[in-house]
């Protein structure tokens, strides 16, 4: 018995229902939503912290109320500072010793001139010669001490001057002292060191001229001293010896005048105003006063 054939289903509507099972309503739009994986979710917020009382001390704290009133130990000054402080006294003492040495040389010269016409007592000659010898040795020692204290004073002046400028002295202390003590080296280096110090002072044109005259005086004193030594080393008669004694007295007086001028120069350099410092900062303070 033959079967009746069925008609084939439509592919349009049947195909849409076959894929989803239902057909979306007309005008419906699909929206895709992205969700984070569970392992990447942030932790849940912590519960709020309950209010607590304000922290306070049950006793009076003493960690910030203690103070030590013990006076600090005095800082021991360095050697250059101690020598620099004695510079004025040493210079004036050297001036006095040089004048005394010149006086003994004058006494020796007068004794030699008197001995040309008459005999002099032996004790007077021994006393005058001994005094002249002792004064000469003390004069050389005084000049050496004056050069040493001047070098120490220059070290301290340069150190304080560069410290005010927030700088450090480019020359070491031994260089400055050697530049004042060594005879041949100091003849050139000492004025240059003073001129370097002068650059840290305001309105120092007059001092610059003063240093040049001081340097010229040093040159004259050096020439006269070398000539005196050369004269005394050459032998001669009694008049030649007397002239050598007078020459030595002149050298002593010139050296005393040079040291006195050096003391004046040091005082003017110490009183000069540092660069960048106003007049009110150097010691003048204006205050209100009731009438």
XYZ file of C-alpha atoms in Angstrom:
291
model
C 0.000 0.000 0.000
C 1.511 3.250 -1.040
C 2.103 6.050 1.497
C 1.128 9.651 0.908
C 4.104 11.955 0.610
C 4.371 14.904 3.049
C 5.234 18.374 1.855
C 8.766 19.668 2.701
C 8.904 22.284 5.540
C 9.634 25.920 4.720
C 13.340 26.859 5.263
C 12.754 30.468 6.325
C 10.780 30.348 9.556
C 11.637 26.776 10.392
C 15.363 27.547 10.083
C 15.163 30.435 12.548
C 13.232 28.425 15.099
C 15.538 25.472 14.722
C 18.674 27.469 15.845
C 17.340 29.079 19.050
C 14.205 27.243 19.777
C 12.341 30.595 20.023
C 12.134 33.586 17.837
C 13.051 37.026 19.341
C 10.300 39.580 19.212
C 10.424 42.255 16.579
C 12.808 45.209 17.460
C 14.698 43.257 20.097
C 18.471 44.098 20.329
C 21.074 41.870 21.923
C 23.549 43.383 24.529
C 26.765 41.682 25.528
C 27.897 42.166 29.156
C 31.627 41.668 30.159
C 32.145 40.384 33.700
C 35.481 40.169 35.553
C 36.719 36.791 36.578
C 36.089 36.071 40.268
C 39.783 35.873 41.095
C 40.327 39.467 39.944
C 37.591 41.023 42.042
C 38.785 43.427 44.831
C 38.467 42.302 48.434
C 35.349 43.343 50.237
C 35.642 46.589 52.236
C 36.668 46.271 55.861
C 34.194 47.195 58.519
C 34.486 50.766 59.906
C 36.898 51.298 62.820
C 35.040 52.134 66.000
C 35.872 55.431 67.704
C 38.500 55.282 70.416
C 39.378 57.754 73.167
C 42.129 60.347 72.447
C 45.580 59.079 73.549
C 46.878 60.893 76.617
C 49.620 60.509 79.202
C 48.683 59.321 82.638
C 51.695 61.272 84.014
C 53.677 64.386 83.090
C 56.124 63.432 80.329
C 59.724 64.498 80.901
C 61.335 63.488 77.658
C 61.164 67.066 76.320
C 61.581 69.098 79.500
C 65.106 68.174 80.570
C 67.953 70.579 79.882
C 71.582 70.312 80.798
C 72.939 73.597 82.158
C 76.527 72.392 82.425
C 78.753 74.987 80.684
C 80.493 73.587 77.613
C 84.190 72.970 77.732
C 86.281 75.803 76.381
C 87.586 75.104 72.911
C 91.350 75.121 72.926
C 92.596 77.536 70.276
C 94.967 76.273 67.661
C 98.608 77.305 67.666
C 98.177 79.873 64.905
C 95.324 81.556 66.804
C 97.385 81.846 69.976
C 100.363 83.289 68.125
C 98.122 85.634 66.130
C 96.621 87.018 69.346
C 100.107 87.958 70.580
C 101.062 89.720 67.346
C 100.675 93.357 68.578
C 102.699 92.769 71.747
C 105.456 90.927 69.887
C 105.735 93.637 67.236
C 105.974 96.476 69.741
C 108.494 94.485 71.793
C 110.575 93.967 68.640
C 110.432 97.703 67.918
C 111.651 98.466 71.442
C 114.491 95.931 71.203
C 115.626 97.338 67.844
C 115.688 100.864 69.249
C 117.706 99.641 72.231
C 120.106 97.918 69.848
C 120.458 101.152 67.878
C 121.184 103.023 71.109
C 123.955 100.557 72.028
C 125.448 100.951 68.546
C 125.436 104.716 68.960
C 127.184 104.320 72.343
C 129.773 102.083 70.697
C 130.318 104.648 67.934
C 130.815 107.460 70.461
C 133.263 105.298 72.412
C 135.259 104.611 69.251
C 135.347 108.314 68.375
C 136.485 109.135 71.908
C 139.154 106.462 71.720
C 140.797 108.252 68.790
C 142.013 111.089 71.026
C 142.229 109.578 74.468
C 142.275 106.269 76.264
C 139.010 104.884 77.587
C 138.638 102.608 80.591
C 138.664 98.917 79.802
C 135.498 98.209 81.726
C 133.553 100.772 79.680
C 134.654 99.183 76.414
C 133.728 95.702 77.686
C 130.349 96.908 78.951
C 129.454 98.725 75.742
C 130.611 95.882 73.499
C 128.721 93.325 75.602
C 125.550 95.399 75.556
C 125.818 95.869 71.797
C 126.362 92.136 71.254
C 123.444 91.152 73.486
C 121.144 93.734 71.928
C 122.129 92.549 68.449
C 121.287 88.921 69.264
C 117.983 89.947 70.831
C 117.209 92.109 67.791
C 117.655 89.170 65.407
C 115.489 86.983 67.643
C 112.828 89.690 67.872
C 112.711 90.077 64.088
C 112.349 86.285 63.666
C 109.558 86.177 66.274
C 107.818 89.116 64.590
C 107.904 87.324 61.233
C 106.449 84.170 62.834
C 103.553 85.911 64.577
C 102.824 87.927 61.442
C 102.553 84.692 59.483
C 100.153 83.230 62.068
C 98.133 86.447 62.101
C 97.877 86.354 58.310
C 96.690 82.730 58.455
C 93.876 83.620 60.860
C 92.880 86.729 58.927
C 92.669 84.834 55.659
C 90.772 81.978 57.294
C 88.130 84.270 58.787
C 87.879 86.359 55.612
C 87.255 83.363 53.365
C 84.872 81.862 55.946
C 82.661 84.976 55.692
C 82.463 84.322 51.957
C 81.572 80.642 52.558
C 84.869 79.639 51.016
C 88.069 77.975 52.123
C 91.498 79.539 51.974
C 93.095 78.184 48.786
C 96.520 78.230 50.422
C 97.436 75.910 53.320
C 98.560 77.380 56.626
C 102.157 76.219 56.272
C 102.386 77.961 52.909
C 101.266 81.278 54.385
C 103.613 81.010 57.387
C 106.555 80.007 55.197
C 105.794 82.928 52.921
C 106.345 85.285 55.843
C 109.237 83.558 57.633
C 111.597 82.407 54.862
C 113.678 85.491 53.945
C 113.991 85.128 50.174
C 110.532 83.598 49.661
C 108.825 86.060 51.976
C 110.269 89.015 50.108
C 107.914 88.194 47.206
C 105.135 86.042 48.684
C 104.214 88.112 51.766
C 102.966 91.160 49.797
C 101.062 88.901 47.410
C 99.376 87.152 50.355
C 98.371 90.538 51.750
C 96.935 91.605 48.407
C 94.907 88.375 48.250
C 93.528 89.165 51.698
C 92.754 92.680 50.534
C 90.443 91.349 47.810
C 88.043 90.186 50.533
C 87.683 93.743 51.870
C 85.390 96.532 50.644
C 86.773 99.940 49.659
C 90.393 98.931 50.148
C 92.036 101.205 47.573
C 93.891 103.146 50.264
C 95.144 99.929 51.818
C 96.349 98.716 48.432
C 98.487 101.836 48.109
C 99.658 101.405 51.696
C 100.806 97.833 50.925
C 102.771 99.058 47.921
C 104.576 101.656 50.016
C 105.172 99.015 52.690
C 106.649 96.717 50.051
C 108.894 99.537 48.792
C 110.064 100.143 52.356
C 110.903 96.478 52.671
C 112.990 96.684 49.490
C 114.904 99.704 50.813
C 115.454 98.019 54.184
C 116.752 94.867 52.479
C 119.201 96.832 50.315
C 120.487 98.800 53.304
C 120.845 95.629 55.406
C 122.808 93.811 52.708
C 125.038 96.856 52.289
C 125.648 97.030 56.055
C 126.608 93.353 56.233
C 128.962 93.747 53.272
C 130.542 96.857 54.848
C 131.116 95.141 58.185
C 132.642 92.055 56.574
C 135.327 94.103 54.860
C 138.218 94.843 57.212
C 139.633 98.329 57.700
C 141.008 100.864 60.126
C 139.335 102.304 63.193
C 137.318 104.798 61.156
C 136.014 101.985 58.926
C 134.899 100.050 62.017
C 133.190 103.149 63.441
C 131.369 103.698 60.158
C 130.190 100.080 60.255
C 128.810 100.614 63.757
C 126.960 103.750 62.624
C 125.681 101.855 59.595
C 124.315 99.144 61.916
C 122.552 101.744 64.060
C 120.840 103.147 60.958
C 119.714 99.643 59.974
C 118.256 99.069 63.441
C 116.295 102.319 63.311
C 114.969 101.553 59.820
C 113.956 98.039 60.926
C 112.115 99.472 63.946
C 110.275 101.939 61.698
C 109.404 99.148 59.265
C 107.949 96.990 62.036
C 105.961 99.948 63.359
C 104.537 100.489 59.873
C 103.766 96.777 59.674
C 101.786 97.022 62.908
C 99.788 99.951 61.499
C 99.104 97.993 58.309
C 97.931 94.962 60.286
C 95.601 97.135 62.367
C 94.079 98.745 59.274
C 93.580 95.360 57.625
C 91.892 94.013 60.753
C 89.550 97.007 60.946
C 88.676 96.967 57.243
C 85.095 95.984 56.467
C 84.702 92.531 54.890
C 83.120 92.259 51.462
C 79.317 92.238 51.558
C 79.060 93.370 55.174
C 77.140 96.540 55.940
C 78.052 99.137 58.505
C 75.280 98.014 60.874
C 76.725 94.498 60.973
C 80.137 95.636 62.162
C 79.011 96.646 65.619
C 76.640 99.640 65.288
C 73.123 98.918 66.544
C 70.407 101.558 66.528
C 67.719 101.249 69.195
C 64.776 103.391 70.261
C 65.237 105.472 73.388
C 62.601 107.195 75.485
C 62.997 110.932 75.822
